[in-house]
Tab-separated table of C-alpha atoms and ligand atoms in Angstrom:
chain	number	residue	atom	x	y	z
A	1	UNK	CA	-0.574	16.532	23.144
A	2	UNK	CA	-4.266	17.172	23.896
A	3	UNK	CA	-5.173	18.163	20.592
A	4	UNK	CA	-3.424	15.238	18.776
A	5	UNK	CA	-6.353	12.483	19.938
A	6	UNK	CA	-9.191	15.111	18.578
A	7	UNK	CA	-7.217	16.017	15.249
A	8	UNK	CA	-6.429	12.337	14.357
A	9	UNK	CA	-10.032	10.824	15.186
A	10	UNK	CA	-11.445	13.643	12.774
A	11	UNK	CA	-8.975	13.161	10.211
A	12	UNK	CA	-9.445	9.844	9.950
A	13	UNK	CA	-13.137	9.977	10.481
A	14	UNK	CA	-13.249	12.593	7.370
A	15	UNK	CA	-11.316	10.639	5.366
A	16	UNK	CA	-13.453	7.501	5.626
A	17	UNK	CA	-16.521	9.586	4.242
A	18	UNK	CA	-14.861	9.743	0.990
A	19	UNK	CA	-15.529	5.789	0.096
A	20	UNK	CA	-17.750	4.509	-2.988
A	21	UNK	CA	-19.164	2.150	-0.622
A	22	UNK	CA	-21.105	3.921	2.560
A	23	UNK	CA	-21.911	1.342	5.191
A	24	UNK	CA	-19.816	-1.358	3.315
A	25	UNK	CA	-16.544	-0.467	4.107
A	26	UNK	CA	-14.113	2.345	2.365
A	27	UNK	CA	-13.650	1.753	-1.253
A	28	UNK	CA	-11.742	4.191	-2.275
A	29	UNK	CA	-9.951	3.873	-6.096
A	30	UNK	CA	-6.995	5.856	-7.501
A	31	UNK	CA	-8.564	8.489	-9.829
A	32	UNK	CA	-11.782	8.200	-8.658
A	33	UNK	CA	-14.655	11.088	-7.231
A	34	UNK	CA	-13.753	9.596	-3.537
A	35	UNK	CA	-9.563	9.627	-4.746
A	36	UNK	CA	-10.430	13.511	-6.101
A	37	UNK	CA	-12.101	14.385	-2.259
A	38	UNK	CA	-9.973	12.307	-0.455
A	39	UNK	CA	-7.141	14.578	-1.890
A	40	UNK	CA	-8.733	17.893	-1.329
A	41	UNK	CA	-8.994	17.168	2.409
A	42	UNK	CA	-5.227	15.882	2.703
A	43	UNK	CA	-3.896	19.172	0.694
A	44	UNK	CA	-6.353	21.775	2.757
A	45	UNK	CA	-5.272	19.638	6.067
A	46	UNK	CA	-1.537	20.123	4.782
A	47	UNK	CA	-2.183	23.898	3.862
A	48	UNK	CA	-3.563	24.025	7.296
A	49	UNK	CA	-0.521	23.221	8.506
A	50	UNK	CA	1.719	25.900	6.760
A	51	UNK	CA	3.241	23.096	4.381
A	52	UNK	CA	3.828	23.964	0.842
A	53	UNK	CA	1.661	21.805	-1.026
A	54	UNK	CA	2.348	20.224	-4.241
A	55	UNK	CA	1.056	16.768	-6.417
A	56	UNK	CA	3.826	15.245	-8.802
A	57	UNK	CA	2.465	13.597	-12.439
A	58	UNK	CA	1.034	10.799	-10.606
A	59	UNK	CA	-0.797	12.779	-8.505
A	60	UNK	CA	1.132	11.739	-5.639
A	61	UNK	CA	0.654	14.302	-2.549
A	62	UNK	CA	3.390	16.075	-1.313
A	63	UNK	CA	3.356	18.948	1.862
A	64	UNK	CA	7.016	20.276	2.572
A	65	UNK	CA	8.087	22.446	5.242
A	66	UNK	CA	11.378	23.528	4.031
A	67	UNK	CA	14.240	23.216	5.913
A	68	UNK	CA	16.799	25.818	6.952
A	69	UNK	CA	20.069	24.029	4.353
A	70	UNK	CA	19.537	25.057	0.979
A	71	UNK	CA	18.499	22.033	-1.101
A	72	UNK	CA	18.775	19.417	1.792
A	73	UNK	CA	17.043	15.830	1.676
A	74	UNK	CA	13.759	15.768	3.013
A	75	UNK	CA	12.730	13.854	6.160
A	76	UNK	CA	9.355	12.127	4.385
A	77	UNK	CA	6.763	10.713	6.529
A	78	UNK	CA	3.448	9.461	5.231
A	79	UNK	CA	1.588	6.061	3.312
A	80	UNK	CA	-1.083	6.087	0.950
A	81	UNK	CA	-4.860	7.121	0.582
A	82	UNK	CA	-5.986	4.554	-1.673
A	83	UNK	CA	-8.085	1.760	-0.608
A	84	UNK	CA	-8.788	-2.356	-1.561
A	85	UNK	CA	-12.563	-2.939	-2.306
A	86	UNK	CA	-15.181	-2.483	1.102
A	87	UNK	CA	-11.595	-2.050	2.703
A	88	UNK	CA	-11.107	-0.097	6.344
A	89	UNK	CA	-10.493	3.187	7.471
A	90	UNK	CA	-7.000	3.022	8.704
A	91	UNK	CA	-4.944	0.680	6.128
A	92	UNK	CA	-2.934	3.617	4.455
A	93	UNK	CA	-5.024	6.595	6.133
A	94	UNK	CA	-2.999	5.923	9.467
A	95	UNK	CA	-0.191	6.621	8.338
A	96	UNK	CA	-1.381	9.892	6.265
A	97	UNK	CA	-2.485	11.130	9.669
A	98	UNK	CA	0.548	10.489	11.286
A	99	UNK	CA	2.083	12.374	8.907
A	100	UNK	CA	-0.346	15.211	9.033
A	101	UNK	CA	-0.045	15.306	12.604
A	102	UNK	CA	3.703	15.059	12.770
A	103	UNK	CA	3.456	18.219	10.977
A	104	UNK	CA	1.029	20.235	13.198
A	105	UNK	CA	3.110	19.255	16.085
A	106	UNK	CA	6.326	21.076	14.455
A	107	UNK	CA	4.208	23.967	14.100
A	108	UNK	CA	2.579	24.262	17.165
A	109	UNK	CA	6.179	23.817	18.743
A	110	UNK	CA	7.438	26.564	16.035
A	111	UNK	CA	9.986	24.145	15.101
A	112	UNK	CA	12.798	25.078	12.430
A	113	UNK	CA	13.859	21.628	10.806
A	114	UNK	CA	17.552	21.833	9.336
A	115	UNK	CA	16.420	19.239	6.605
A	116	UNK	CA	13.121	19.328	5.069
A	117	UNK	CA	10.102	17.481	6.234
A	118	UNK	CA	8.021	16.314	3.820
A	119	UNK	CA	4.638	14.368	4.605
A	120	UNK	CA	3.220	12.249	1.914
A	121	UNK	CA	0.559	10.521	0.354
A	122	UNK	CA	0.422	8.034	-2.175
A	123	UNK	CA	-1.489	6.940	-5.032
A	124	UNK	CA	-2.690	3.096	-6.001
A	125	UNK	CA	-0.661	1.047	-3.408
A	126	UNK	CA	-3.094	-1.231	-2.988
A	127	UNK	CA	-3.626	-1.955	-7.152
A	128	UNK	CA	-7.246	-2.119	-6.543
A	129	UNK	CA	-7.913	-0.213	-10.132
A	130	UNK	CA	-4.692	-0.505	-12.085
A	131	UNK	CA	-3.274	-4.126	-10.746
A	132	UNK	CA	0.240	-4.553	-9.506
A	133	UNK	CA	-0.231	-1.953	-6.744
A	134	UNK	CA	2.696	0.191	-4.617
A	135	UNK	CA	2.744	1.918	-7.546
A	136	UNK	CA	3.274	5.738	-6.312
A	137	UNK	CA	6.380	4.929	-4.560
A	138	UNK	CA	7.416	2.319	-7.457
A	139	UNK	CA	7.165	5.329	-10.019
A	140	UNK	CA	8.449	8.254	-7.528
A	141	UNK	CA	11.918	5.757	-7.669
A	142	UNK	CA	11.460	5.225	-11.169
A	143	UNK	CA	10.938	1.755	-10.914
A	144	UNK	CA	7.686	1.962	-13.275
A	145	UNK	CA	8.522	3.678	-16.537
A	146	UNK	CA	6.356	6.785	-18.326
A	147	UNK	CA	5.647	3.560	-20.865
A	148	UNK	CA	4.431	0.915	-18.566
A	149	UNK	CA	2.387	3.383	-16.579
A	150	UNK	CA	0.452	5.456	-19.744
A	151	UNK	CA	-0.153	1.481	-20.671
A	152	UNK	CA	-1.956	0.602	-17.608
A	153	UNK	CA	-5.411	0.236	-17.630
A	154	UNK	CA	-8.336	-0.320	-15.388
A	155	UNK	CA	-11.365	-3.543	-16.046
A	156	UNK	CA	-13.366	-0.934	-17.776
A	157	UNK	CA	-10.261	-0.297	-20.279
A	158	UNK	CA	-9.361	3.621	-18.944
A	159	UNK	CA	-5.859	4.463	-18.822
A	160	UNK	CA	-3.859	5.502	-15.825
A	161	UNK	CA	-3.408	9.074	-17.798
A	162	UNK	CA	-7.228	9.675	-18.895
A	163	UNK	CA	-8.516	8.926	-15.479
A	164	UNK	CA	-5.978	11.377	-14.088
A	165	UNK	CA	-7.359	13.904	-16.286
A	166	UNK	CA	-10.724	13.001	-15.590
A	167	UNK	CA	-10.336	14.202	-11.641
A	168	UNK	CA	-7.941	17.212	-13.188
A	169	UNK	CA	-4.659	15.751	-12.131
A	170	UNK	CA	-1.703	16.918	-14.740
A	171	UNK	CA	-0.284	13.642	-15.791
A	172	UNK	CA	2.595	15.988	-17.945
A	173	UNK	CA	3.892	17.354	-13.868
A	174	UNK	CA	7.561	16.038	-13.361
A	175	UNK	CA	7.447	12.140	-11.755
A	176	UNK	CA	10.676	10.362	-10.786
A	177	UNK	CA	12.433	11.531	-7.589
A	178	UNK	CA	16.642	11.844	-7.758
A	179	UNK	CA	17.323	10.090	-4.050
A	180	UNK	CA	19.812	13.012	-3.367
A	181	UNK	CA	16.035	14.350	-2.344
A	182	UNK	CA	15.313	11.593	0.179
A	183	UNK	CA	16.937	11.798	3.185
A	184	UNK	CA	14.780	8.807	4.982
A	185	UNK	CA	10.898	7.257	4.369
A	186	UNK	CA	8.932	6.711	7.869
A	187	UNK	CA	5.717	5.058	7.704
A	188	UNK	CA	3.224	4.281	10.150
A	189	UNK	CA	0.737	1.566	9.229
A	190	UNK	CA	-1.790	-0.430	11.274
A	191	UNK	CA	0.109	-3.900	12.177
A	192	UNK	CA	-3.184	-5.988	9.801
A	193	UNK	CA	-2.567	-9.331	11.853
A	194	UNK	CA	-3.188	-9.981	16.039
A	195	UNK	CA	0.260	-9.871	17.240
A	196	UNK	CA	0.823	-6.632	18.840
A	197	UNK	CA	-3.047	-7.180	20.187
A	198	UNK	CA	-1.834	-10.788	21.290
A	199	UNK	CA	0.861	-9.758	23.307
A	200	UNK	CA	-1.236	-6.168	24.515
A	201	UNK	CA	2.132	-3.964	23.333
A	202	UNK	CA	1.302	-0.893	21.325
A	203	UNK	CA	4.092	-0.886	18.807
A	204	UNK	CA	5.832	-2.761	16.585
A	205	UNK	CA	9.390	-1.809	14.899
A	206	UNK	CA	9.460	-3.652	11.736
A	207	UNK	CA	12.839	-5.379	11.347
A	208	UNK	CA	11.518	-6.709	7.948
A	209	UNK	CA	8.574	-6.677	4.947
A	210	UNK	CA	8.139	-10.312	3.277
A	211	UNK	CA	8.459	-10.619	-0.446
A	212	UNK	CA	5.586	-10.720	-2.476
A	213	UNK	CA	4.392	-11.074	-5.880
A	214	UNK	CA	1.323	-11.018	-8.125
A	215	UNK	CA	0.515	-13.036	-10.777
A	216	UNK	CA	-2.655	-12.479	-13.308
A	217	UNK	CA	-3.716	-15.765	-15.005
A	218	UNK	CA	-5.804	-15.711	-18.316
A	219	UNK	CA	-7.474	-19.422	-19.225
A	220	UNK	CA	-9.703	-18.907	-22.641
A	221	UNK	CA	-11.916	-21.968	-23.599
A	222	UNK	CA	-15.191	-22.171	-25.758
A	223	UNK	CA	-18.274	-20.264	-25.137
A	224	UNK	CA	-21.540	-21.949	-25.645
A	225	UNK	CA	-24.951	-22.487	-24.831
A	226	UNK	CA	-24.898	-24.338	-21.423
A	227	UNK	CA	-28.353	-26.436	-22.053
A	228	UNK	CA	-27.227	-27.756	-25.883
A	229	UNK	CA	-23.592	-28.639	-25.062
A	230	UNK	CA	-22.775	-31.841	-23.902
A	231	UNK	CA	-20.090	-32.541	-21.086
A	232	UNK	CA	-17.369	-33.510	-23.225
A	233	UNK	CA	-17.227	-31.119	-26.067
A	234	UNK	CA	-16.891	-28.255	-23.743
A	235	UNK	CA	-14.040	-26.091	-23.060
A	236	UNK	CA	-14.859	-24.176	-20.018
A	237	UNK	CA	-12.781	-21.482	-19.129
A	238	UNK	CA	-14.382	-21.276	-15.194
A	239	UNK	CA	-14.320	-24.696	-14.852
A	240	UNK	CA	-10.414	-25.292	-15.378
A	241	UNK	CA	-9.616	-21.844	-13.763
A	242	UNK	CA	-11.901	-23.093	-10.234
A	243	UNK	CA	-9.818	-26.471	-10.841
A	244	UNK	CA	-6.551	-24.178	-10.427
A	245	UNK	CA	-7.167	-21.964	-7.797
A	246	UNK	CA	-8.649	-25.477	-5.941
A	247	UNK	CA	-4.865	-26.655	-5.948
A	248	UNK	CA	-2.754	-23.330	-4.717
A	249	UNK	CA	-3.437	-23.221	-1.267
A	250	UNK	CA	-1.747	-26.968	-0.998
A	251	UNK	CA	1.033	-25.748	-3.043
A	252	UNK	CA	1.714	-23.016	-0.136
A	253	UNK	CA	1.355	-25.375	2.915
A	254	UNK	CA	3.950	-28.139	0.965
A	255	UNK	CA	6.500	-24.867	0.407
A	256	UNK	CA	5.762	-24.188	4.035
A	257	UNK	CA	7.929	-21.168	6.181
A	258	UNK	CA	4.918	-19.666	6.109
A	259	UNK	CA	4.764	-19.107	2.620
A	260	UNK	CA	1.176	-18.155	1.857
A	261	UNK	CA	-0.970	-17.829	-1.812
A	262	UNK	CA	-4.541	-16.049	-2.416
A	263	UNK	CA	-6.455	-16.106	-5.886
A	264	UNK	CA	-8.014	-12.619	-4.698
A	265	UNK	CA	-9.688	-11.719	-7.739
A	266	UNK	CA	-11.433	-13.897	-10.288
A	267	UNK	CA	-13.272	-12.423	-13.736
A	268	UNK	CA	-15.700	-14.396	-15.328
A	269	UNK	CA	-16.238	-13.887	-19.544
A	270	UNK	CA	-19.258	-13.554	-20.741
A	271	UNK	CA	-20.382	-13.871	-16.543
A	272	UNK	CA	-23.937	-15.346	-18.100
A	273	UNK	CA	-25.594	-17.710	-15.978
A	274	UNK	CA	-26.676	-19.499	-19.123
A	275	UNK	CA	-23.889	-19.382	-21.061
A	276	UNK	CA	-20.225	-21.733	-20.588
A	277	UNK	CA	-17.485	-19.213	-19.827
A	278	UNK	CA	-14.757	-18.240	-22.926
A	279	UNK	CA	-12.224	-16.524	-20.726
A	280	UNK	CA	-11.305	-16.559	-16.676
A	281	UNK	CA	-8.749	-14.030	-15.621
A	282	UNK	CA	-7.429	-14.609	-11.836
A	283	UNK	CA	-4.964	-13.023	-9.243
A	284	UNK	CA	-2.241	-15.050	-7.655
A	285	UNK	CA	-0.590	-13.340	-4.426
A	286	UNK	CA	2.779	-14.912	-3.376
A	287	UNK	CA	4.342	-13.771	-0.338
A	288	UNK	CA	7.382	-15.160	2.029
A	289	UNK	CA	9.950	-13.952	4.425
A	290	UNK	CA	11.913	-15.721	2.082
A	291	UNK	CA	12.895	-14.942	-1.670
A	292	UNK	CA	13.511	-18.478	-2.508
A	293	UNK	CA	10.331	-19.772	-1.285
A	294	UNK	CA	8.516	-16.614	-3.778
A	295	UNK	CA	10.463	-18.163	-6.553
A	296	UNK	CA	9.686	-21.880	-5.860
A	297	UNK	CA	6.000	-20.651	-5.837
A	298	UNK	CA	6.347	-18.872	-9.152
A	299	UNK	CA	7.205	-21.504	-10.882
A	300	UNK	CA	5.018	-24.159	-9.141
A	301	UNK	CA	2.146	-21.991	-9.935
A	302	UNK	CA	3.100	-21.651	-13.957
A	303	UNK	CA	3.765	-25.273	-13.863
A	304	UNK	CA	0.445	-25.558	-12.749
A	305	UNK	CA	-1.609	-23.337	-14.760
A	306	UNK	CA	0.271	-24.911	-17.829
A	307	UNK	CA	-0.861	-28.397	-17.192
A	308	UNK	CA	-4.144	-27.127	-17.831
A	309	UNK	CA	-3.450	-26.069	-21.514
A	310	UNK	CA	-5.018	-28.807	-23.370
A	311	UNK	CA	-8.663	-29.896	-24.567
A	312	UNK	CA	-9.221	-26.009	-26.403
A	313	UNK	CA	-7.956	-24.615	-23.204
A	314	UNK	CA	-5.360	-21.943	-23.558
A	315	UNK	CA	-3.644	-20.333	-20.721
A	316	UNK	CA	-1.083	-17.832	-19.808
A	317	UNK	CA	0.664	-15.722	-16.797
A	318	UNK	CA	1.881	-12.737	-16.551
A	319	UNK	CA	3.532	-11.542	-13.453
A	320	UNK	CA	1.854	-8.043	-12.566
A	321	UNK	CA	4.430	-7.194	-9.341
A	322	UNK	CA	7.737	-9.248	-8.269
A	323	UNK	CA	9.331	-7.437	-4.929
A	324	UNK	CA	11.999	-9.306	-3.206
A	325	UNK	CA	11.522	-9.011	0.980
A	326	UNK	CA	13.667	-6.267	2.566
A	327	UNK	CA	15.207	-5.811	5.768
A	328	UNK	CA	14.788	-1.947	6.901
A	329	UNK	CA	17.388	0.209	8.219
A	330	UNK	CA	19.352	-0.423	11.313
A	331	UNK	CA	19.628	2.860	12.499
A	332	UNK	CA	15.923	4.214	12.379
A	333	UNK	CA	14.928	0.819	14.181
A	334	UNK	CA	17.401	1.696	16.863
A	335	UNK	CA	16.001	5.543	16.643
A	336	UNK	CA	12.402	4.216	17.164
A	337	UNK	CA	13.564	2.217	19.849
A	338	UNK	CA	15.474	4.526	21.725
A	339	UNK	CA	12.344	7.213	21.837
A	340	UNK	CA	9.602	4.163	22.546
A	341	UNK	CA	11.729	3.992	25.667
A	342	UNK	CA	11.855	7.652	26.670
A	343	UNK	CA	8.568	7.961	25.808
A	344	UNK	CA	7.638	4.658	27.820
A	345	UNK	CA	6.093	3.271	25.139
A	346	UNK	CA	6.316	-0.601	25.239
A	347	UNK	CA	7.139	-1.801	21.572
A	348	UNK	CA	8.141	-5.224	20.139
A	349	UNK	CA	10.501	-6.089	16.534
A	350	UNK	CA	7.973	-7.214	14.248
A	351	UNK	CA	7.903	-8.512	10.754
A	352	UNK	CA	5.559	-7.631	7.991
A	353	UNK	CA	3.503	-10.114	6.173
A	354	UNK	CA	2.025	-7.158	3.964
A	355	UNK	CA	3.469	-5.203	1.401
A	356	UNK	CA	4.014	-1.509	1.576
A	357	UNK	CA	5.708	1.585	-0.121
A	358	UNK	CA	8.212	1.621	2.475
A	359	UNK	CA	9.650	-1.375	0.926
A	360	UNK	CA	10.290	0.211	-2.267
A	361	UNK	CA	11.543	3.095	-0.940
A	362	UNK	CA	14.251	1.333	1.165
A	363	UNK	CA	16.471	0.702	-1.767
A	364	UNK	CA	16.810	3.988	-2.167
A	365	UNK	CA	16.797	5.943	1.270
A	366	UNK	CA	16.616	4.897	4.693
A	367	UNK	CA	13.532	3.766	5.825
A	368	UNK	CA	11.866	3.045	9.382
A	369	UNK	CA	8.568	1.624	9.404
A	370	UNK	CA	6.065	1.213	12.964
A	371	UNK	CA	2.900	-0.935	13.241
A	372	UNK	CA	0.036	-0.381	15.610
A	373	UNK	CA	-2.069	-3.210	17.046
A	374	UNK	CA	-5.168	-3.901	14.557
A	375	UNK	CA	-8.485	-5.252	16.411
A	376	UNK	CA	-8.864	-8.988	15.950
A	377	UNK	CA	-6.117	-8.827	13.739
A	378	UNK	CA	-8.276	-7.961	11.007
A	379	UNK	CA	-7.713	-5.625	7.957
A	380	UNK	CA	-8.689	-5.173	3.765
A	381	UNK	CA	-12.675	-5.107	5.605
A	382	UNK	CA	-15.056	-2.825	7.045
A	383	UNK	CA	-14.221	-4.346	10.781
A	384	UNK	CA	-10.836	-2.824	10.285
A	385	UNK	CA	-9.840	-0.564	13.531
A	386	UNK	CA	-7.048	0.521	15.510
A	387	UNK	CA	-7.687	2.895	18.577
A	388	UNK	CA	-6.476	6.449	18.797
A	389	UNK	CA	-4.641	6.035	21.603
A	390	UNK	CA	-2.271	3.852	19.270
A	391	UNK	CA	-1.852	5.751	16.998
A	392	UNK	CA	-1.182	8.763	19.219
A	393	UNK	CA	1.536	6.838	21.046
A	394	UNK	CA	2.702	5.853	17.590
A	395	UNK	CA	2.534	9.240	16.486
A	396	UNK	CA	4.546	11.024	19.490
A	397	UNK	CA	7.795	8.483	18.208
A	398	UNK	CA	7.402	9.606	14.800
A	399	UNK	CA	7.926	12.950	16.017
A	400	UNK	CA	10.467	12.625	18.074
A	401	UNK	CA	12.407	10.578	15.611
A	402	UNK	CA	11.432	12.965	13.117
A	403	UNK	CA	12.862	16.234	14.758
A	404	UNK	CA	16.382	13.782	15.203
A	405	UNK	CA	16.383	13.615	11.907
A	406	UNK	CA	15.303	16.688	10.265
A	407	UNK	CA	17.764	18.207	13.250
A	408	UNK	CA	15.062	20.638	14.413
A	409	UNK	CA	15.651	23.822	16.445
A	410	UNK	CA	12.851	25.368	18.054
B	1	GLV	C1	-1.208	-4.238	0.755
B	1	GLV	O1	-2.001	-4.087	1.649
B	1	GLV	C2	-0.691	-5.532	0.488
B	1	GLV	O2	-0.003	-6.080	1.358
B	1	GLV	O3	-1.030	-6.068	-0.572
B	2	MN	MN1	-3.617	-2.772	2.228
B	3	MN	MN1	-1.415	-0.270	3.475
């Protein structure tokens, strides 16, 4: 597999050039110029590859190679292109590249899968522009209605549907996915923590994806000038949201199980250094291994945020994402496990403390997930890297799992 290392370092390589952000990371929103390039590359790369190329109405990617049984499940294999703010180059991308290369490979061996293999790439998993996030595998299971997604909107106030236009995608192209179409989901992904590093083994089997949810908190005061109004006729928005966000991380360690909360993004109304802030609008992540721990936290945090509604403040939550954790399928860990060892690949079970599309996808078709080691541990920054030599070794299991699956003659 000489060529693999060479494709997958340019691939990934390419793909970082499309970020909003050169020097400071890969920033790279749904719907945006770098979302619109991004895309071009993965559907010419996916062309290259003799796959039939086609984007569904939420301009989610999609590059079959048919199989040989009319109107089989496809074998899908991919992640997503989007990206968190000054993010890295290999959170989501990875796992396109795996994909890409999964494909190549099956062509260069001129191999004839029974059931179709399908590599894609998805939109907005992160929910760096619309909020929530996972949300091109939450609507390709119908799990996030024509209605909730026309309603989204970005800070600026466009809709999902006019930014889509805006980069030429066709919002009107069919969406939701019957699961008679799915025959399993495989996802690579970088590991985003120092475990697999830790213990020096180069792949992880996830046994299981923590549940998570996201919370957006509004608190609306008084705005006024901040030289002319005393202390104690203000209602500052800032003030009681900092207070708030001061008293989550205890709230985690007393839940403990390593149950862990992050106010990730704050917004600041009017954001004048001169004037007292009317309105504060936070982020509050939620994750555990465990779903009752997510729900303690819920309502810990609402009981919170609610003590705070007095003196003209006024606040509110609304929950932006609630997915319980999932435990993947048996049979493609065992799959994974069985080629790591005829491969001699060491690999490890793992669990995953971030979210991904594969967990959405696993209620409704099999799904086998496999982490590479992450330098430092580190991930959602610029320092973000895994080596190609991981992701090669990562990539030669996919493939072998892959033509298992798709039953592959060549
Ligand atoms: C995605 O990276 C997430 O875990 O939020
Ligand atoms: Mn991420
Ligand atoms: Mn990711």
């Amino acid at each position: 597999m000489l060529k693999t290392r060479s494709r997958i370092d340019s691939q990934i390589e390419k793909l970082s050039e499309f970020t909003a952000t050169p020097d400071k990371g890969t920033t790279r929103l749904t719907y945006s110029q770098e979302d619109l390039k991004a895309r071009n590359y993965i559907k010419s790369e996916m062309r290259a590859r003799g796959l039939q190329v086609r984007e569904d109405g939420f301009g989610n990617i999609f590059g079959k190679l048919e199989g040989t049984i009319e109107g089989a499940p496809s074998v899908m294999i991919g992640s997503h292109f989007d990206s968190v703010p000054n993010g890295g180059a290999f959170d989501g991308p990875a796992g396109v590249v795996a994909g890409l290369e999964v494909a190549a490979l099956f062509s260069e061996y001129n191999l004839k899968p029974k059931y179709s293999l399908e590599i894609v790439a998805l939109i907005e998993e992160e929910g760096s522009r619309f909020g929530g996030g996972l949300m091109g595998s939450r609507g390709i299971v119908g799990l996030l209605s024509d209605y909730e997604f026309a309603n989204l909107k970005d800070k600026r106030g466009v809709s999902t549907e006019e930014a889509m236009l805006k980069i030429g995608l066709d919002p009107s192209l069919p969406r939701k996915r019957d699961p008679k179409t799915m025959k399993a989901f495989l996802e690579l992904h970088i590991e985003q923590g120092p475990i697999l590093e830790d213990h020096n083994i180069p792949i992880g089997v996830v046994e299981a994806i923590v549940g998570l949810t996201q919370l957006e908190v509004t608190v609306t005061g008084q705005a006024g000038h901040a030289g002319t109004t005393p202390m104690n006729r203000r209602a500052d928005a800032l003030a009681a949201a900092a207070a708030i966000i001061a008293q989550l991380p205890n709230l985690a360690i007393d839940e403990g199980e390593e149950t862990v909360i992050t106010a990730g993004r704050l917004n600041v109304f009017p954001n004048g250094a001169n004037v007292i802030p009317d309105k504060a609008v936070f982020t509050v992540d939620i994750r555990s291994g465990k779903e009752d721990h997510v729900l303690n936290m819920i309502e810990k945090t609402k009981a919170l945020v609610e003590s705070f509604n007095q003196n003209g403040i006024h606040t509110s939550v609304e929950k932006l994402l609630y997915i319980q954790p999932k435990k993947l399928n048996e049979e493609l860990k065992s799959l994974f496990k069985a080629k790591s060892k005829e491969l001699k690949v060491s690999w490890m079970p793992i669990n995953s403390g971030a979210g991904h599309d594969a967990m959405v996808f696993s209620d409704f078709t099999d799904v086998g997930m496999l982490f590479i080691p992450s330098k430092a541990g580190l991930s959602h920054c610029p320092e973000e890297w895994s080596s190609s030599e991981h992701l090669e070794k990562g990539i030669q299991i996919l493939f072998e799992a892959a033509k298992v699956l798709t039953e592959a003659e060549g």
